[in-house]
GROMACS .gro file of C-alpha atoms in nm:
model
  242
    1MET     CA    1   1.458   1.133  -2.388
    2MET     CA    2   1.101   1.191  -2.173
    3SER     CA    3   0.784   0.910  -2.308
    4SER     CA    4   0.538   1.061  -2.490
    5ASN     CA    5   0.328   0.975  -2.245
    6ASN     CA    6   0.487   1.184  -1.925
    7GLU     CA    7   0.558   1.438  -2.227
    8ASN     CA    8   0.163   1.465  -2.280
    9GLU     CA    9   0.082   1.512  -1.932
   10ARG     CA   10   0.335   1.765  -1.859
   11LEU     CA   11   0.194   1.975  -2.147
   12GLU     CA   12  -0.162   1.969  -2.011
   13THR     CA   13   0.015   2.077  -1.691
   14VAL     CA   14   0.193   2.341  -1.896
   15GLN     CA   15  -0.134   2.457  -2.012
   16ARG     CA   16  -0.307   2.481  -1.677
   17PHE     CA   17   0.003   2.662  -1.568
   18LEU     CA   18  -0.034   2.948  -1.815
   19GLN     CA   19  -0.332   3.070  -1.743
   20LEU     CA   20  -0.175   3.226  -1.448
   21ASP     CA   21  -0.102   3.571  -1.475
   22TYR     CA   22   0.271   3.623  -1.357
   23ASN     CA   23   0.194   3.977  -1.326
   24LYS     CA   24  -0.015   4.020  -1.080
   25SER     CA   25   0.216   3.942  -0.844
   26THR     CA   26   0.591   4.141  -0.834
   27GLU     CA   27   0.674   3.821  -0.661
   28PHE     CA   28   0.841   3.640  -0.988
   29GLN     CA   29   0.979   3.924  -1.094
   30ASP     CA   30   1.141   3.979  -0.808
   31ILE     CA   31   1.348   3.689  -0.832
   32VAL     CA   32   1.414   3.698  -1.218
   33ASP     CA   33   1.575   4.021  -1.107
   34LEU     CA   34   1.741   3.884  -0.795
   35ALA     CA   35   1.873   3.557  -1.084
   36SER     CA   36   2.025   3.806  -1.343
   37GLN     CA   37   2.213   4.028  -1.038
   38LEU     CA   38   2.366   3.749  -0.830
   39CYS     CA   39   2.480   3.620  -1.092
   40GLU     CA   40   2.571   3.900  -1.312
   41MET     CA   41   2.414   3.818  -1.655
   42SER     CA   42   2.259   4.029  -1.869
   43VAL     CA   43   1.889   3.827  -1.901
   44ALA     CA   44   1.714   3.632  -1.693
   45LEU     CA   45   1.391   3.455  -1.782
   46ILE     CA   46   1.113   3.250  -1.627
   47THR     CA   47   0.981   3.017  -1.899
   48LEU     CA   48   0.727   2.742  -1.971
   49LEU     CA   49   0.832   2.539  -2.255
   50ASP     CA   50   0.451   2.457  -2.457
   51LYS     CA   51   0.419   2.213  -2.758
   52ASN     CA   52   0.550   2.435  -2.988
   53VAL     CA   53   0.641   2.767  -2.826
   54ASN     CA   54   0.903   2.851  -2.493
   55TRP     CA   55   0.670   3.099  -2.295
   56LEU     CA   56   0.896   3.369  -2.152
   57LYS     CA   57   0.694   3.455  -1.887
   58VAL     CA   58   0.867   3.671  -1.682
   59ARG     CA   59   1.178   3.853  -1.826
   60SER     CA   60   1.408   4.085  -1.771
   61GLY     CA   61   1.650   4.206  -2.038
   62VAL     CA   62   1.442   4.103  -2.296
   63ASP     CA   63   1.133   4.222  -2.421
   64LEU     CA   64   0.991   3.909  -2.606
   65GLU     CA   65   0.673   3.737  -2.488
   66VAL     CA   66   0.778   3.423  -2.714
   67MET     CA   67   1.021   3.159  -2.893
   68PRO     CA   68   0.963   2.871  -3.042
   69ARG     CA   69   1.016   2.624  -2.852
   70GLU     CA   70   1.267   2.403  -3.177
   71THR     CA   71   1.536   2.799  -3.104
   72SER     CA   72   1.540   2.664  -2.711
   73PHE     CA   73   1.769   2.605  -2.507
   74CYS     CA   74   1.526   2.519  -2.228
   75GLN     CA   75   1.428   2.179  -2.446
   76TYR     CA   76   1.783   2.082  -2.342
   77GLY     CA   77   1.699   2.232  -1.984
   78ILE     CA   78   1.395   2.020  -1.876
   79GLN     CA   79   1.550   1.677  -2.001
   80GLN     CA   80   1.755   1.694  -1.634
   81ASP     CA   81   1.679   1.728  -1.216
   82ASN     CA   82   2.017   1.980  -1.244
   83ILE     CA   83   2.119   2.276  -1.430
   84LEU     CA   84   2.271   2.289  -1.757
   85ILE     CA   85   2.516   2.529  -1.792
   86ILE     CA   86   2.640   2.582  -2.143
   87PRO     CA   87   2.948   2.790  -2.116
   88ASP     CA   88   2.969   2.804  -2.487
   89ALA     CA   89   2.659   2.753  -2.766
   90THR     CA   90   2.932   2.814  -2.989
   91LYS     CA   91   3.136   2.493  -2.916
   92ASP     CA   92   2.781   2.245  -2.866
   93SER     CA   93   2.668   2.087  -3.146
   94ARG     CA   94   2.383   2.088  -3.059
   95PHE     CA   95   2.394   2.484  -3.144
   96ASN     CA   96   2.533   2.496  -3.554
   97ASN     CA   97   2.162   2.535  -3.679
   98ASN     CA   98   2.060   2.756  -3.394
   99PRO     CA   99   1.946   3.138  -3.513
  100LEU     CA  100   1.967   3.264  -3.210
  101VAL     CA  101   2.373   3.205  -3.128
  102GLN     CA  102   2.441   3.174  -3.532
  103SER     CA  103   2.319   3.491  -3.634
  104ASP     CA  104   2.147   3.807  -3.375
  105PRO     CA  105   2.116   3.827  -3.090
  106ASN     CA  106   2.428   3.601  -3.103
  107LEU     CA  107   2.367   3.385  -2.808
  108ARG     CA  108   2.644   3.235  -2.643
  109PHE     CA  109   2.656   3.143  -2.265
  110TYR     CA  110   2.324   2.980  -2.150
  111ALA     CA  111   2.245   2.861  -1.768
  112GLY     CA  112   1.901   2.624  -1.706
  113ALA     CA  113   1.723   2.573  -1.389
  114PRO     CA  114   1.441   2.307  -1.430
  115LEU     CA  115   1.076   2.418  -1.290
  116ILE     CA  116   1.018   2.053  -1.130
  117LEU     CA  117   0.681   2.053  -0.986
  118LYS     CA  118   0.636   1.755  -0.668
  119ASN     CA  119   0.464   1.505  -0.883
  120GLY     CA  120   0.825   1.511  -1.098
  121LEU     CA  121   0.680   1.687  -1.425
  122LYS     CA  122   0.959   1.993  -1.563
  123LEU     CA  123   0.704   2.286  -1.691
  124GLY     CA  124   1.016   2.476  -1.805
  125THR     CA  125   1.310   2.674  -1.618
  126LEU     CA  126   1.494   2.934  -1.443
  127CYS     CA  127   1.773   3.065  -1.721
  128LEU     CA  128   2.040   3.293  -1.780
  129PHE     CA  129   2.140   3.431  -2.082
  130ASP     CA  130   2.471   3.587  -2.182
  131LEU     CA  131   2.598   3.696  -2.501
  132LYS     CA  132   2.952   3.633  -2.438
  133PRO     CA  133   3.144   3.258  -2.264
  134ASN     CA  134   3.015   3.247  -1.920
  135ASN     CA  135   3.001   3.053  -1.656
  136LEU     CA  136   2.839   3.017  -1.299
  137THR     CA  137   3.059   2.970  -0.994
  138VAL     CA  138   2.936   2.725  -0.714
  139LEU     CA  139   2.769   2.992  -0.475
  140GLN     CA  140   2.560   3.117  -0.866
  141GLN     CA  141   2.502   2.772  -0.954
  142LYS     CA  142   2.303   2.693  -0.613
  143THR     CA  143   2.153   3.035  -0.554
  144LEU     CA  144   1.979   2.873  -0.911
  145SER     CA  145   1.821   2.547  -0.803
  146VAL     CA  146   1.721   2.742  -0.456
  147LEU     CA  147   1.542   3.036  -0.692
  148SER     CA  148   1.382   2.769  -0.924
  149ARG     CA  149   1.268   2.587  -0.639
  150GLN     CA  150   1.112   2.902  -0.486
  151VAL     CA  151   0.967   2.956  -0.886
  152THR     CA  152   0.786   2.659  -0.868
  153PHE     CA  153   0.707   2.659  -0.460
  154LEU     CA  154   0.495   3.006  -0.617
  155MET     CA  155   0.338   2.873  -0.864
  156GLU     CA  156   0.172   2.578  -0.744
  157LEU     CA  157   0.120   2.838  -0.492
  158GLU     CA  158  -0.102   3.032  -0.720
  159LEU     CA  159  -0.265   2.778  -0.907
  160SER     CA  160  -0.399   2.610  -0.622
  161HIS     CA  161  -0.532   3.029  -0.479
  162LYS     CA  162  -0.689   2.968  -0.871
  163LEU     CA  163  -0.815   2.689  -0.840
  164LEU     CA  164  -1.016   2.700  -0.471
  165GLN     CA  165  -1.170   3.049  -0.580
  166GLN     CA  166  -1.316   2.893  -0.911
  167GLN     CA  167  -1.488   2.628  -0.599
  168ILE     CA  168  -1.607   2.852  -0.356
  169LYS     CA  169  -1.714   3.027  -0.776
  170GLU     CA  170  -1.965   2.690  -0.839
  171THR     CA  171  -2.028   2.677  -0.448
  172GLU     CA  172  -2.160   3.037  -0.435
  173SER     CA  173  -2.316   2.889  -0.803
  174LYS     CA  174  -2.487   2.537  -0.707
  175ASN     CA  175  -2.607   2.683  -0.366
  176GLU     CA  176  -2.780   2.959  -0.588
  177SER     CA  177  -2.948   2.709  -0.718
  178LEU     CA  178  -3.034   2.505  -0.477
  179ARG     CA  179  -3.259   2.795  -0.291
  180LYS     CA  180  -3.408   2.817  -0.604
  181ILE     CA  181  -3.545   2.437  -0.578
  182ALA     CA  182  -3.587   2.487  -0.230
  183GLN     CA  183  -3.879   2.740  -0.260
  184PHE     CA  184  -3.999   2.642  -0.545
  185GLN     CA  185  -3.993   2.248  -0.390
  186SER     CA  186  -4.169   2.478  -0.103
  187HIS     CA  187  -4.414   2.604  -0.265
  188GLN     CA  188  -4.447   2.286  -0.378
  189ILE     CA  189  -4.547   2.108  -0.058
  190ARG     CA  190  -4.747   2.400   0.076
  191GLN     CA  191  -5.042   2.340  -0.162
  192PRO     CA  192  -5.145   1.979  -0.104
  193LEU     CA  193  -5.040   2.046   0.251
  194THR     CA  194  -5.284   2.332   0.328
  195ALA     CA  195  -5.661   2.109   0.166
  196ILE     CA  196  -5.534   1.911   0.414
  197MET     CA  197  -5.516   2.096   0.665
  198GLY     CA  198  -5.831   2.322   0.548
  199LEU     CA  199  -6.051   1.995   0.573
  200ILE     CA  200  -5.902   1.916   0.897
  201GLU     CA  201  -5.958   2.251   1.040
  202LEU     CA  202  -6.344   2.233   0.858
  203VAL     CA  203  -6.356   1.885   1.090
  204ASN     CA  204  -6.231   2.077   1.399
  205ASP     CA  205  -6.562   2.323   1.380
  206GLY     CA  206  -6.814   2.113   1.326
  207ALA     CA  207  -6.875   2.219   0.971
  208GLN     CA  208  -6.819   1.883   0.806
  209PRO     CA  209  -6.921   1.566   0.929
  210VAL     CA  210  -6.676   1.257   0.934
  211ASP     CA  211  -6.891   1.128   0.659
  212GLU     CA  212  -6.763   0.903   0.394
  213GLY     CA  213  -6.743   1.215   0.154
  214TRP     CA  214  -6.524   1.358   0.367
  215LEU     CA  215  -6.285   1.071   0.420
  216LYS     CA  216  -6.292   0.971   0.017
  217MET     CA  217  -6.206   1.367   0.003
  218PHE     CA  218  -5.944   1.392   0.276
  219SER     CA  219  -5.768   0.994   0.110
  220LYS     CA  220  -5.734   1.173  -0.207
  221ALA     CA  221  -5.530   1.535  -0.047
  222ILE     CA  222  -5.298   1.239   0.124
  223ASN     CA  223  -5.248   1.082  -0.173
  224ASN     CA  224  -5.215   1.367  -0.381
  225PHE     CA  225  -4.952   1.448  -0.061
  226ASP     CA  226  -4.758   1.166  -0.096
  227THR     CA  227  -4.683   1.182  -0.443
  228THR     CA  228  -4.570   1.546  -0.437
  229ILE     CA  229  -4.304   1.427  -0.229
  230HIS     CA  230  -4.168   1.141  -0.415
  231ASP     CA  231  -4.168   1.350  -0.712
  232ILE     CA  232  -3.946   1.609  -0.524
  233VAL     CA  233  -3.781   1.345  -0.341
  234SER     CA  234  -3.723   1.255  -0.733
  235GLU     CA  235  -3.618   1.539  -0.811
  236SER     CA  236  -3.394   1.604  -0.587
  237ILE     CA  237  -3.130   1.282  -0.639
  238GLY     CA  238  -3.176   1.353  -1.036
  239SER     CA  239  -3.061   1.663  -0.986
  240GLU     CA  240  -2.659   1.802  -1.035
  241ASP     CA  241  -2.668   2.125  -0.813
  242LEU     CA  242  -2.716   1.800  -0.521
   0.00000   0.00000   0.00000
């Protein structure tokens, strides 16, 4: 059994992968259909096991999108690293009170390959069901394992792409904020700088002698400019956008 810490981490990770649109690309459906055909099973699923429910994210042979976790076969499938095969659920004590076995749809056979991330967390399964007792050949078991790894690879790739798009959007938003800040700060700088340049031009044109009064005005303009620069630097350092 998983520790509570590992299960909490697993559930948090499941929530991230539940945000993916599994119908957006055909690859997931192609894998599920292929697993059903190659293993000659009537039902094939990609499931994500959440805290209380088992999400049937990609389906072949069934229309349901969600089932209670307590009745799911996949709760046992994620407890091991290899394929879990249950040839006949009526002969497995874990399913003595399971309504999926004891009544409609009267499930019998199950095979589930865990979807294992690079960090070892198991999100759910690529699984097969049949309404009669059954089994898989060695080649079919290997096929199911290979396909489950492809599912996990695609899921991680899709999540990475989604996160990258979010980062690009956030960066573009921050860049827009920075442009607005730069425009505002440029205006703040131009005002005192214009005043200083005006005083210098008055002297250069001979319209204003460099006397004590002029020096005081020039000193005041310089101090104002220095204060503005300090304010801008402090504002920039304190800005979350920067």
